[in-house]
Coordinates of C-alpha atoms and ligand atoms in Angstrom, one line a residue:
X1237 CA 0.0 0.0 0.0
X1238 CA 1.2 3.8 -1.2
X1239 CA 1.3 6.3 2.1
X1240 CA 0.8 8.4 -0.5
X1241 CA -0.6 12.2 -0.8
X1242 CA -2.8 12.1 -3.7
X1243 CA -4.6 15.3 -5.0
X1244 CA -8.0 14.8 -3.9
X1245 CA -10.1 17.7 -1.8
X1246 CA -9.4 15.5 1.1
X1247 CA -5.7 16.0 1.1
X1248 CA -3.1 17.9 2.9
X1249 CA -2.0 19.4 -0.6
X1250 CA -5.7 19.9 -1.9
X1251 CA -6.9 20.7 -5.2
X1252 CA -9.2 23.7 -4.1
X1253 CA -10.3 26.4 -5.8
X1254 CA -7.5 28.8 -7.5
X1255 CA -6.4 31.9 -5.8
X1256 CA -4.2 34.5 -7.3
X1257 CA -1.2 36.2 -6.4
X1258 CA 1.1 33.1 -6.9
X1259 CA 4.7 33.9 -8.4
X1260 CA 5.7 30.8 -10.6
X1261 CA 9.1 30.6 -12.4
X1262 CA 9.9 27.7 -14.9
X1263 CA 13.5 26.9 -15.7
X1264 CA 13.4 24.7 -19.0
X1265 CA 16.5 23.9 -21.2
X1266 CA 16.3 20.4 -23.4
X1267 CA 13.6 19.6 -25.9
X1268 CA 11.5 17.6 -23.3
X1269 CA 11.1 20.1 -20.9
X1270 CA 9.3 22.5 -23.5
X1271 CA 7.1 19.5 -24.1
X1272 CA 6.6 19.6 -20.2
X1273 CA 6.6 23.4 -20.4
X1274 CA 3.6 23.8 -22.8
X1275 CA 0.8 22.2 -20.7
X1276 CA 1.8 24.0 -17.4
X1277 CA 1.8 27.0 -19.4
X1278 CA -1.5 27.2 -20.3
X1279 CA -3.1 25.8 -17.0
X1280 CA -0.8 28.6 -15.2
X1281 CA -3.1 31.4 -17.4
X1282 CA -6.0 29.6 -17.2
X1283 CA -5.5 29.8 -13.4
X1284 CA -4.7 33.0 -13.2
X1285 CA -1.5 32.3 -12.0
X1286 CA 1.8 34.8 -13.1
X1287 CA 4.4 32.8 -14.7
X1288 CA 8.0 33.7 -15.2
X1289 CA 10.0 31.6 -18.0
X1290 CA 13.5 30.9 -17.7
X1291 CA 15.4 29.2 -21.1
X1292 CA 19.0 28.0 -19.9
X1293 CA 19.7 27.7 -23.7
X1294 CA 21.1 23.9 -23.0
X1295 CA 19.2 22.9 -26.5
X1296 CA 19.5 26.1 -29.3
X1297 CA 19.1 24.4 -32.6
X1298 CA 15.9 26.1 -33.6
X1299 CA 14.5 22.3 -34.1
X1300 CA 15.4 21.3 -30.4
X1301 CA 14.0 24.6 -28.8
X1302 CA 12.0 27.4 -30.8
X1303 CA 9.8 25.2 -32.7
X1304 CA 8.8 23.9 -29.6
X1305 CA 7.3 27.4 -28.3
X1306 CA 5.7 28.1 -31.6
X1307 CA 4.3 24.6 -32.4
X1308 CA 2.9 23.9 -28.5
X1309 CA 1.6 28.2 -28.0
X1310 CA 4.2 28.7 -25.4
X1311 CA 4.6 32.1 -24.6
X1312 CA 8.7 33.3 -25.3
X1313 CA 10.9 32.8 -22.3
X1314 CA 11.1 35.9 -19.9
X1315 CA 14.7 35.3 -19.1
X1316 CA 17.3 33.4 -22.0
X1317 CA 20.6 32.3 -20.2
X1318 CA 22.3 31.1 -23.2
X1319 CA 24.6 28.7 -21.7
X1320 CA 24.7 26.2 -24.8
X1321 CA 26.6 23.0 -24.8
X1322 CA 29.8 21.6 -22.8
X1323 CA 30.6 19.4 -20.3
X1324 CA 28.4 18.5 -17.5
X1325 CA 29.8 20.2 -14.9
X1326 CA 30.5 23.2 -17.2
X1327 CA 26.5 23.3 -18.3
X1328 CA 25.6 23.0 -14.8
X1329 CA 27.6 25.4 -13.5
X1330 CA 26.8 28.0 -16.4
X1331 CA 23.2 27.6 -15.5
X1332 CA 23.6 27.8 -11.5
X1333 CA 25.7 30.5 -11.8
X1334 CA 23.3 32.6 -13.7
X1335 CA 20.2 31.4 -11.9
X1336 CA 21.2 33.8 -8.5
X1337 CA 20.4 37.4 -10.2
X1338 CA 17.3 35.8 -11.8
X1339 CA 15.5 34.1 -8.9
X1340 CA 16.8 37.5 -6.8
X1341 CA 14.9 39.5 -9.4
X1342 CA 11.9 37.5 -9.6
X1343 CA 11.7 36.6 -5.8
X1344 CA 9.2 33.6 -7.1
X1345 CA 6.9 31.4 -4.6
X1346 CA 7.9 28.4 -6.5
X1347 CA 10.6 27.3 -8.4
X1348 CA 9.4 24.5 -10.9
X1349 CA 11.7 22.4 -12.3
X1350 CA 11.4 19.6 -14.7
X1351 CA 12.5 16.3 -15.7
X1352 CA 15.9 15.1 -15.6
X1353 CA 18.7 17.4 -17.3
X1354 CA 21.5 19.3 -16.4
X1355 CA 18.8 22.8 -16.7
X1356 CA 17.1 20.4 -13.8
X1357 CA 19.6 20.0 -11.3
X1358 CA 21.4 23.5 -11.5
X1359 CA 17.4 24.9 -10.8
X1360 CA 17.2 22.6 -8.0
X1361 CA 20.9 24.0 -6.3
X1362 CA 20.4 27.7 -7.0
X1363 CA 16.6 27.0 -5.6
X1364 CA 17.2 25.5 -2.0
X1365 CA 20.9 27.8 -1.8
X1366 CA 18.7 30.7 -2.1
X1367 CA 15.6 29.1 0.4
X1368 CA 13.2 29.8 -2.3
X1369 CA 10.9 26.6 -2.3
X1370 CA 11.3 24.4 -4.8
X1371 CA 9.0 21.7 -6.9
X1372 CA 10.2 18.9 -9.1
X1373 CA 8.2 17.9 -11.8
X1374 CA 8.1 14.3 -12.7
X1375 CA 9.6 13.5 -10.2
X1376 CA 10.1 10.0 -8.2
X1377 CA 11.7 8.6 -11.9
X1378 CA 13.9 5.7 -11.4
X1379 CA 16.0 3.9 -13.2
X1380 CA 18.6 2.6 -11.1
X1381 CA 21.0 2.9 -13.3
X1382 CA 23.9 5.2 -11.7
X1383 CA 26.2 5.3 -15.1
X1384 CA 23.0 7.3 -16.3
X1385 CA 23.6 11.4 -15.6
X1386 CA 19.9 12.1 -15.4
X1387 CA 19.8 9.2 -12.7
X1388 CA 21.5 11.4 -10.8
X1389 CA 20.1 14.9 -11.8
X1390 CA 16.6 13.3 -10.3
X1391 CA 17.5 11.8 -7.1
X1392 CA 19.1 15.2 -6.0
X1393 CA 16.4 17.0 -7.2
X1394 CA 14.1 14.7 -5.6
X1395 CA 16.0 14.9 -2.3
X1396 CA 16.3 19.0 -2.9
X1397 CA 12.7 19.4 -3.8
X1398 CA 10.0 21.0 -0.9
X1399 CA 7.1 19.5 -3.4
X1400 CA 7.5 16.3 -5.3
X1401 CA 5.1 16.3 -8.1
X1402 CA 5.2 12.7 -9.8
X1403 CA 3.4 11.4 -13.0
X1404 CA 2.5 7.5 -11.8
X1405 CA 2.5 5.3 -8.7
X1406 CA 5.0 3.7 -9.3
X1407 CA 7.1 7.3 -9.2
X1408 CA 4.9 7.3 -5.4
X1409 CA 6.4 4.2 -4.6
X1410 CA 10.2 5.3 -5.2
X1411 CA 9.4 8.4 -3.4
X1412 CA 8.3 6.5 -0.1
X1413 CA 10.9 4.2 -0.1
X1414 CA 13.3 7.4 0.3
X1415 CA 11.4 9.1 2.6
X1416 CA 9.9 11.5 0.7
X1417 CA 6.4 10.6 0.5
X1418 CA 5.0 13.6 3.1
X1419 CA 6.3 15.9 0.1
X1420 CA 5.3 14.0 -2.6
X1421 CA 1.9 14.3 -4.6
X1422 CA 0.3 12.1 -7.6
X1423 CA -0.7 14.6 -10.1
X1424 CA -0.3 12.0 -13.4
X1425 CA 1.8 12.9 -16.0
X1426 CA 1.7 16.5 -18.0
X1427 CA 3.2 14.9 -21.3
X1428 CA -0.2 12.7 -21.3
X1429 CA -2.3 16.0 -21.3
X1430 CA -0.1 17.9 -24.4
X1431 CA 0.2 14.6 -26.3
X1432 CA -3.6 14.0 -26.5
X1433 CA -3.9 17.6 -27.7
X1434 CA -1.9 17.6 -30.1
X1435 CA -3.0 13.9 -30.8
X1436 CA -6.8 15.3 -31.6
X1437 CA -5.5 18.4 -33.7
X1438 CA -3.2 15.7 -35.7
X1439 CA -6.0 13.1 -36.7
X1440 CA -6.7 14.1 -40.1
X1441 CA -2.4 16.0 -40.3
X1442 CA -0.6 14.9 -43.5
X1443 CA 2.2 13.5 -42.7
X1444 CA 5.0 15.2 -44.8
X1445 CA 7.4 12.3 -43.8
X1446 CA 5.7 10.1 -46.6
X1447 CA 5.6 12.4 -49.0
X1448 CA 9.5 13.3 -48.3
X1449 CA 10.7 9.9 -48.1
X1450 CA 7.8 7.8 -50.3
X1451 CA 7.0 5.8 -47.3
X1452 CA 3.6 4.3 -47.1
X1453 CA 1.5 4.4 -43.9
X1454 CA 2.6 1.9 -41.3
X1455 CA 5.3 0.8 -43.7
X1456 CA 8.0 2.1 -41.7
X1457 CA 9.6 2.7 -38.6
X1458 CA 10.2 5.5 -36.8
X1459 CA 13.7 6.2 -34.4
X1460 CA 15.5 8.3 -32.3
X1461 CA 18.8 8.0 -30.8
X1462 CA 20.8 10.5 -28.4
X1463 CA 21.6 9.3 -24.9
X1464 CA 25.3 9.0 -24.6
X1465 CA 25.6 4.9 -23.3
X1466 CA 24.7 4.6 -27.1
X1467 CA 26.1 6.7 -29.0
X1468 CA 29.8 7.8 -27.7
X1469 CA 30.8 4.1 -27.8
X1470 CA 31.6 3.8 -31.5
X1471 CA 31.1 0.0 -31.9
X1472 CA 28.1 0.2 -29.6
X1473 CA 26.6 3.0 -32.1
X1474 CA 27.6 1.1 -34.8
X1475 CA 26.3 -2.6 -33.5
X1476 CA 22.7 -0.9 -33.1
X1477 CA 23.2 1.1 -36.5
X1478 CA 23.6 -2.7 -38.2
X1479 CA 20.4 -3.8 -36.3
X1480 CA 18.1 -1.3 -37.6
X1481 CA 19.7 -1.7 -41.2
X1482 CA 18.3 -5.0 -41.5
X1483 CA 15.0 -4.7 -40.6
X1484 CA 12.0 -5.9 -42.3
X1485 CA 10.8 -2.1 -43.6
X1486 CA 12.7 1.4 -43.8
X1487 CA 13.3 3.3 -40.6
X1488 CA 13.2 6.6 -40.5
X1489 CA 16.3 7.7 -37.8
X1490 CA 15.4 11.4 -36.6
X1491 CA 18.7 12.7 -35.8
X1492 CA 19.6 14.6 -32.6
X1493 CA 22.7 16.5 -33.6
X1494 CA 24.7 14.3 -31.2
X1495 CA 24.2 11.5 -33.2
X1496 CA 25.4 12.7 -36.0
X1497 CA 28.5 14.6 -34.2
X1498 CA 29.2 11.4 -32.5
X1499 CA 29.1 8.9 -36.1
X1500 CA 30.8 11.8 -38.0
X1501 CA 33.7 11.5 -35.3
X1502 CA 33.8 8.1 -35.8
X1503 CA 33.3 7.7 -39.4
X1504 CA 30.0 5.4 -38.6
X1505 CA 27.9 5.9 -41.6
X1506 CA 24.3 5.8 -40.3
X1507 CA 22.8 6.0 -43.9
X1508 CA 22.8 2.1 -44.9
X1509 CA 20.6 -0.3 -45.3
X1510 CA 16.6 0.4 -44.4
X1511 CA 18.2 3.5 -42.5
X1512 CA 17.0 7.1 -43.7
X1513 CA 18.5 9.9 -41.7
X1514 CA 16.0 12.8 -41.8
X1515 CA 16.1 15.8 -39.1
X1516 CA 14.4 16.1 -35.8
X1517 CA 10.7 16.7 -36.4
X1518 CA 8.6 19.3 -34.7
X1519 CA 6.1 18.0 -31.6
X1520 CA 3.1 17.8 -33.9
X1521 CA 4.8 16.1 -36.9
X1522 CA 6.4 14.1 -34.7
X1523 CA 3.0 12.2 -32.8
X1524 CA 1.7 12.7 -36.7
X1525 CA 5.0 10.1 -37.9
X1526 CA 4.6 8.0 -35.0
X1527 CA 0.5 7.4 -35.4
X1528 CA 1.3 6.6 -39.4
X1529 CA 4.6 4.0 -38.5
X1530 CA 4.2 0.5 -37.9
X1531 CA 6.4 1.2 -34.9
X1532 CA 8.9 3.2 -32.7
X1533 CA 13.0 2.2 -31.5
X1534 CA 14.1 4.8 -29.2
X1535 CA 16.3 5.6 -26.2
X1536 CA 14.4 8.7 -25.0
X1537 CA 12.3 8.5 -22.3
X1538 CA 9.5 10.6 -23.2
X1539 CA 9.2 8.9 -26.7
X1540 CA 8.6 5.5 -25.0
X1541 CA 5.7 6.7 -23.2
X1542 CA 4.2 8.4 -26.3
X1543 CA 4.3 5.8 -28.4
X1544 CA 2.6 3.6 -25.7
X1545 CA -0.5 6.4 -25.4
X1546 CA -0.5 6.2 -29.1
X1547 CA -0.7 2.7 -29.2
X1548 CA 2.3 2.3 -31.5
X1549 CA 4.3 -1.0 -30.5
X1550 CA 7.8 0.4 -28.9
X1551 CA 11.7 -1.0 -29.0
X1552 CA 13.8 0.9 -26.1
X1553 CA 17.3 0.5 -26.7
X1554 CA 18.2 1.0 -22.8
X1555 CA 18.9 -2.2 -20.5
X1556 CA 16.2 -0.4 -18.2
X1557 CA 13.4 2.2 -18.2
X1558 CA 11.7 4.7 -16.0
X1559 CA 8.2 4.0 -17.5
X1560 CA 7.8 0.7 -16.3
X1561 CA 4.0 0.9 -17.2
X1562 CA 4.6 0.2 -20.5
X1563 CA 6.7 -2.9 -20.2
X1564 CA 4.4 -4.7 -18.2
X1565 CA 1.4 -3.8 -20.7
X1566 CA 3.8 -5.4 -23.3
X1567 CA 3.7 -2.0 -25.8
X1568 CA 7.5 -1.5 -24.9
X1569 CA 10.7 -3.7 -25.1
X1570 CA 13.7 -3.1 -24.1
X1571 CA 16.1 -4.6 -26.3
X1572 CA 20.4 -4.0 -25.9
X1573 CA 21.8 -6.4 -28.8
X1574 CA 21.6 -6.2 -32.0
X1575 CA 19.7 -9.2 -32.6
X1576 CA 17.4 -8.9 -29.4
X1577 CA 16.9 -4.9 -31.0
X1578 CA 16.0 -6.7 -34.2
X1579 CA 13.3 -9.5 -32.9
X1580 CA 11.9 -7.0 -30.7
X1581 CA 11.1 -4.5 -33.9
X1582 CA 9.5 -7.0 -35.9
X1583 CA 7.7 -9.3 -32.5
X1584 CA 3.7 -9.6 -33.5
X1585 CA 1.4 -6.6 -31.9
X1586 CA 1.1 -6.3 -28.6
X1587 CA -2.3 -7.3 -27.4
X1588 CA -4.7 -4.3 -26.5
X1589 CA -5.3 -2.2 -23.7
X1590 CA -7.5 0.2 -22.2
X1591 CA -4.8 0.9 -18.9
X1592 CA -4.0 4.6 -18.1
X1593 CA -1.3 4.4 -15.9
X1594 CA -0.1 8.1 -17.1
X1595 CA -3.6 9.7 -16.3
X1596 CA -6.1 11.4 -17.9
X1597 CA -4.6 14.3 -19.4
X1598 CA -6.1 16.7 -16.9
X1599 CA -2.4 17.1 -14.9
X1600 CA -1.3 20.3 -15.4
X1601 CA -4.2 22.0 -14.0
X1602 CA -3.9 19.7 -10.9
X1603 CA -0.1 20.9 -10.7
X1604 CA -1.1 24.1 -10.8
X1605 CA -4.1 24.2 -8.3
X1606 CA -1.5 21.8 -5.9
X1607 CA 1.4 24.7 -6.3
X1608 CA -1.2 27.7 -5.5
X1609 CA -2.8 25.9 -2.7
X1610 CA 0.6 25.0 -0.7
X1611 CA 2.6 28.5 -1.8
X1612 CA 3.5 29.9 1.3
Ligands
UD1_104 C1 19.8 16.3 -22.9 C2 19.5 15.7 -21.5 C3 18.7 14.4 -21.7 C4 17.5 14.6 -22.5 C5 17.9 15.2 -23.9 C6 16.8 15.5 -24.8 C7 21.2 16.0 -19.8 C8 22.3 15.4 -19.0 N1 20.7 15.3 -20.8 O1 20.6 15.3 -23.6 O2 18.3 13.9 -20.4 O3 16.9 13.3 -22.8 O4 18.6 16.4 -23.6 O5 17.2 15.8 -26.1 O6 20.8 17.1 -19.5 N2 23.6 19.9 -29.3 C9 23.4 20.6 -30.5 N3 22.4 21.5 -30.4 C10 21.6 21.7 -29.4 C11 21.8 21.0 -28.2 C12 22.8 20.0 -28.2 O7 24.1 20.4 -31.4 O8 20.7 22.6 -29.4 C13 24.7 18.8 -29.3 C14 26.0 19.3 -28.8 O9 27.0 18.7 -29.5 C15 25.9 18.8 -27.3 C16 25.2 17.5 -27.5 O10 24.3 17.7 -28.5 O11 27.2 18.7 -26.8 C17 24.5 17.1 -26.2 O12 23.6 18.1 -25.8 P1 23.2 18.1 -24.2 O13 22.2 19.1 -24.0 O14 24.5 18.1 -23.4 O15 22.6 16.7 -24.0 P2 21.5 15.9 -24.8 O16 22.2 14.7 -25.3 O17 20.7 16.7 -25.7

């Protein structure tokens, strides 16, 4: 049983009514947190609620990061720290270094932070050093994995944070077992609510994937690849290159620049076989590509779970995953070789489901109404 603090009017963190007055400041930086961003965004206006925006500038190809405020309606950042790219201790330290003047300037009541990244932490540090209270979103993520950075970035955020806000109960679970579950709250999971928008304003999208690459619906696969266990090893990037040239149908590998840094370095050519490189895609091509493929390989988190609430059969190329959920409902594997990567592509469809172990799509405004009704 969960000693957990769920958002119900019965609550210590209830969900009533809104009232104004509430200072909230964002600090986003990598492609998922916009994601994250968009959702909270809105319910923040809907609510009332003032909302200052803080872009660390970790992501600053336009197809990472501006698309994402234009595509998902999310207002411009307030504050841009243009920190960019480098090692992790140089990112984070750009970012926490710069965060002081801003969170002195905007004296917020909360401090959200998001996710897992480098952005994450530093918010987290310059947060609690500066006793301004602090609320991690998605948080109580596990993977147990301690070779993985954003392992780390979330348990001291976690352990930082005045307000956990997590997306499942499992999330609940992890929480408790460190102690954490008087600060934690199940709100369900904001990607859920943004993806079924999006979702219902895609239905009847072309898909300009097809038309670029004459693919035919559900005739092809669709990939990403960026997390550093696969690609800075070069026969590692290589082995899982080889797998997904010789699959049954083309694959389509949308490529985060590091990815291609990374295979250029090496001289891996990622182009062979049923590989087509193509760009990142924005958010609402992106669900469009996935709902038209006949399924999705990936190492990113977020991609796993959307692929699952489309009901698109999922690969993960990790030897573990935070989103457990959609394992057990047998819409993701996670596959490491190249042969298991193979036969887990082209396994037979998963049986259906009607589970909604990520919620209903209504979390944002229960993040919202929990933030406003414990500001101090
Ligand atoms: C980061 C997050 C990861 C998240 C991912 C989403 C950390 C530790 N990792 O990984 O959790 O899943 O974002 O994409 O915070 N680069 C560009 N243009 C950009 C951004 C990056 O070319 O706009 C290149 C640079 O060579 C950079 C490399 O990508 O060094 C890695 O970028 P970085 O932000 O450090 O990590 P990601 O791999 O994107």
């Amino acid at each position: 049983m969960l000693p957990s603090t769920r958002c119900d009017p019965s609550s210590a963190w209830n969900c009533a009514p809104y009232h104004r007055g509430v200072k909230l400041l964002s600090v986003v930086g990598a492609r998922p947190q916009f994601v994250k961003l968009a959702p909270i965004a809105n319910a923040a206006a809907a609510a009332g609620v003032e909302h200052v925006i803080v872009h660390t500038g970790q992501h600053y190809d336009p197809m990472l990061s501006d698309v994402f405020f234009r595509d998902l309606g999310i207002p411009d950042p307030d504050v841009h720290l243009g920190v960019g790219s480098g090692s992790h201790g140089v990112q984070t330290g750009a970012i926490l270094g710069a965060l002081d003047a801003v969170f002195d300037e905007h004296r917020p009541d909360w401090v959200l932070a998001y996710g897992d990244t480098n952005s994450t932490l530093a918010a987290a540090v310059a947060a609690v050093k500066m006793h301004f209270p602090l609320a991690h979103l998605e948080a109580g993520l596990r993977s147990f994995n301690r070779r993985m950075p954003e392992e780390h970035n979330r348990v001291l955020t976690d352990h930082a944070a005045d307000l956990c806000l997590a997306p499942t109960e499992v999330a609940m679970g992890h929480l408790a077992d460190e102690g954490l579950a008087q600060r934690s709250v199940l709100v369900g999971d904001v990607m859920t609510d943004v993806l079924y928008q999006v979702r219902d304003a895609a239905a009847d999208r072309e898909v300009p994937l097809l038309g670029e690459l004459g693919l035919a619906r559900h005739e092809f696969y669709v990939a990403t690849l960026h997390r550093a266990e696969n690609t800075d090893d070069p026969a590692r990037l290589d082995s899982i290159v080889e797998a997904l040239a010789g699959l049954d149908r083309p694959l389509v590998l949308l490529a985060h620049p590091r990815v291609v840094a990374k295979a250029a370095e090496h001289g891996i050519d990622l182009n062979r076989g049923t590989v087509r490189v193509h760009a990142p895609l924005a958010y609402p091509d992106l669900v469009a590509a996935v709902l038209a493929s006949a399924g999705v390989v990936t190492d990113s988190g977020g991609l796993q779970k959307e692929a699952f609430l489309l009901r698109v059969p999922c690969t993960t190329v990790r030897p573990e995953t935070e989103w457990v959920e959609t394992v057990a409902l047998g819409w993701n594997v996670l596959a490491q070789t190249a042969d298991e990567i193979r036969a887990a592509v082209t396994r037979p469809a998963p049986v259906p489901t009607d589970e909604a172990p990520y919620g209903d799509g209504d979390a944002a405004s229960r993040v919202i109404s929990v933030l406003v009704n414990s500001a101090r």
